[in-house]
Coordinates of C-alpha atoms in Angstrom, one line a residue:
F270 CA -37.5 105.0 58.6
V271 CA -41.0 105.2 57.3
D272 CA -43.4 102.9 58.9
S273 CA -45.3 100.8 56.5
R274 CA -47.0 98.4 58.5
R275 CA -50.6 97.7 57.8
P276 CA -53.0 95.0 59.4
R277 CA -52.9 91.8 57.8
V278 CA -56.1 91.6 56.8
V279 CA -55.5 94.6 54.6
G280 CA -52.5 93.4 52.9
A281 CA -54.4 90.1 52.1
L282 CA -57.4 92.0 50.6
T283 CA -55.0 94.5 49.0
A284 CA -53.0 91.5 47.1
I285 CA -56.1 89.6 46.1
W286 CA -57.6 92.8 44.6
Y287 CA -54.2 93.7 42.5
L288 CA -54.7 89.9 41.3
L289 CA -58.5 90.4 40.2
T290 CA -57.4 93.5 38.4
G291 CA -54.6 91.7 36.8
R292 CA -51.6 92.9 38.6
S293 CA -49.2 91.6 41.0
R294 CA -49.1 91.8 44.7
F295 CA -45.7 93.1 44.4
R296 CA -47.1 96.5 44.0
Q297 CA -47.7 96.7 47.8
L298 CA -44.5 97.6 48.7
Y299 CA -45.4 101.2 47.2
R300 CA -46.4 103.5 49.9
K301 CA -46.8 107.4 49.1
D302 CA -45.1 108.2 52.6
M303 CA -42.2 106.4 51.2
Q304 CA -42.1 108.0 47.8
K305 CA -42.1 111.6 49.4
K306 CA -39.4 110.4 51.9
L307 CA -37.3 109.6 49.0
D308 CA -37.9 112.5 47.3
E309 CA -36.9 114.9 50.2
L310 CA -34.1 112.8 50.7
L311 CA -32.6 112.9 47.2
A312 CA -33.3 116.7 47.1
K313 CA -31.2 117.2 50.0
E314 CA -28.3 115.0 49.4
K315 CA -26.2 113.5 46.4
F316 CA -25.8 110.0 45.7
D317 CA -23.2 108.2 43.8
L318 CA -25.5 104.9 43.7
I319 CA -28.8 103.8 45.1
H320 CA -29.0 100.0 45.9
C321 CA -32.6 98.6 46.2
C322 CA -33.2 95.3 48.2
V323 CA -35.6 94.1 46.3
P324 CA -36.8 94.6 42.8
M325 CA -39.8 96.2 43.7
F326 CA -38.5 99.3 44.8
A327 CA -38.6 99.8 41.1
Y328 CA -42.4 101.0 41.5
F329 CA -40.8 104.3 43.4
R330 CA -40.0 107.2 41.3
L331 CA -35.9 107.1 41.4
P332 CA -33.8 109.7 39.5
K333 CA -32.7 108.6 35.9
D334 CA -29.7 110.2 36.6
I335 CA -27.8 108.1 39.7
P336 CA -27.2 104.3 38.8
V337 CA -29.7 102.5 40.6
V338 CA -29.0 98.3 41.2
S339 CA -31.2 96.1 42.8
D340 CA -30.5 92.8 45.1
T341 CA -32.7 89.5 44.7
H342 CA -33.3 87.2 47.5
E343 CA -35.0 84.7 45.0
V344 CA -36.9 84.8 41.5
E345 CA -40.4 86.0 42.8
Y346 CA -42.5 84.7 39.9
D347 CA -40.5 81.4 39.8
L348 CA -41.1 80.7 43.4
S349 CA -45.0 81.4 42.9
F350 CA -44.6 79.0 40.1
R351 CA -43.4 76.2 42.3
T352 CA -45.8 76.8 44.8
F353 CA -48.7 76.8 42.5
K354 CA -47.3 73.5 41.2
N355 CA -46.9 72.0 44.9
S356 CA -50.1 73.6 46.7
K357 CA -53.1 71.0 47.1
N358 CA -55.5 73.6 48.2
L359 CA -57.6 75.0 45.0
F360 CA -57.7 78.7 46.4
W361 CA -54.3 78.7 47.1
K362 CA -53.2 77.2 43.9
L363 CA -55.3 79.6 41.9
F364 CA -53.7 82.5 44.0
Y365 CA -50.4 81.4 43.1
Y366 CA -50.7 80.8 39.5
A367 CA -52.1 84.3 39.4
Q368 CA -49.3 85.7 41.3
Y369 CA -47.0 83.9 38.8
R370 CA -49.0 85.1 35.6
F371 CA -49.1 88.5 36.5
G372 CA -45.8 89.0 38.8
K373 CA -43.5 87.7 35.8
P374 CA -44.1 90.3 33.6
E375 CA -43.8 92.9 36.4
E376 CA -40.7 91.5 38.3
I377 CA -38.9 91.5 34.6
Q378 CA -40.2 94.9 33.8
N379 CA -38.9 95.8 37.2
L380 CA -35.6 94.2 36.8
R381 CA -35.2 96.2 33.4
S382 CA -35.1 99.8 35.1
F383 CA -31.8 98.9 37.3
E384 CA -28.2 99.3 35.7
A385 CA -27.6 95.9 37.6
I386 CA -28.8 92.8 39.3
V387 CA -27.5 90.8 42.3
T388 CA -28.5 87.4 42.9
T389 CA -28.0 85.0 45.4
T390 CA -27.7 81.8 43.6
E391 CA -26.4 80.8 39.8
R392 CA -29.9 79.0 39.8
D393 CA -31.6 82.4 39.9
L394 CA -29.0 84.3 37.6
G395 CA -29.8 81.6 35.2
I396 CA -33.4 82.0 35.1
F397 CA -33.0 85.8 35.1
R398 CA -30.6 85.5 32.1
K399 CA -33.4 83.7 29.8
D400 CA -35.7 86.8 30.2
L401 CA -32.9 89.6 30.6
P402 CA -30.0 88.5 28.3
D403 CA -28.4 91.9 27.9
K404 CA -28.5 92.9 31.7
M405 CA -25.9 92.9 34.2
I406 CA -26.4 90.2 36.4
V407 CA -23.8 88.9 39.1
S408 CA -24.4 86.2 41.7
I409 CA -23.2 86.6 45.0
A410 CA -24.1 83.8 47.5
N411 CA -25.3 84.1 51.0
G412 CA -23.4 82.7 54.0
V413 CA -21.0 83.0 56.3
P414 CA -17.1 82.3 56.6
P415 CA -16.1 78.6 57.5
H416 CA -14.8 79.5 61.0
F417 CA -18.5 80.3 61.8
Y418 CA -19.2 76.7 62.0
E419 CA -16.3 75.6 64.6
P420 CA -17.6 74.1 67.5
Q421 CA -17.9 76.3 70.4
N422 CA -17.2 75.5 74.1
V423 CA -20.9 75.3 74.8
Q424 CA -23.0 73.0 76.7
R425 CA -25.3 71.3 74.3
E426 CA -28.8 71.1 75.2
P427 CA -30.1 67.6 74.0
K428 CA -32.9 67.4 71.5
A429 CA -33.0 70.9 71.1
L430 CA -33.6 73.0 67.8
V431 CA -33.5 76.5 66.6
F432 CA -35.1 77.8 63.1
M433 CA -34.2 81.4 62.6
G434 CA -36.6 82.1 59.4
L435 CA -39.1 84.5 58.7
M436 CA -42.4 82.3 58.9
S437 CA -44.4 84.9 56.5
F438 CA -41.9 83.7 54.0
L439 CA -43.6 80.8 52.0
P440 CA -40.5 78.6 51.7
N441 CA -39.5 78.7 55.4
H442 CA -43.2 78.0 56.3
H443 CA -43.6 75.1 54.0
G444 CA -40.0 74.0 54.9
I445 CA -40.7 73.8 58.7
L446 CA -44.1 72.2 58.5
W447 CA -42.5 69.5 56.3
F448 CA -39.5 69.0 58.7
L449 CA -42.0 68.9 61.6
D450 CA -44.1 66.2 60.2
H451 CA -41.7 64.0 58.4
V452 CA -38.1 64.2 60.6
F453 CA -39.3 65.7 63.8
P454 CA -41.2 62.4 64.8

């Protein structure tokens, strides 16, 4: 475990600094302590494969003799572009456009460094396919088996709602606000 937490204000200022200097905020994932731990681990043990949970791990120095694959949770540059188009606030509109403009080439370059890419939707696979036509890309949907949704023998609580999602993830934040404004009333 490498503690990569930093105060929110530092993260926000770093993101703005990267964008003002023509780079993506994706670089914020990189930490020298993490690189040191990776180097130590790779020096001690032999691995057949390295799986990165996000393409931003391409900013780390990884061995050339071990296949490395990346999982993607979404196409970050597409999400930034869609957020730019839907933002009403001028600051956020400019922020997300810059994130799209600088993030797209970096995300594509990061993905080029992997042996294979795993997307969670066919839509994402199609977007990546346009920019990475020769890359091995597969789609494995997130989900649970159908029996998960079978009724449970539990007393229901009327007018109750549970939302499980990271609120710092913009689509979750926007989605729940839209729900509260348009559906919940």
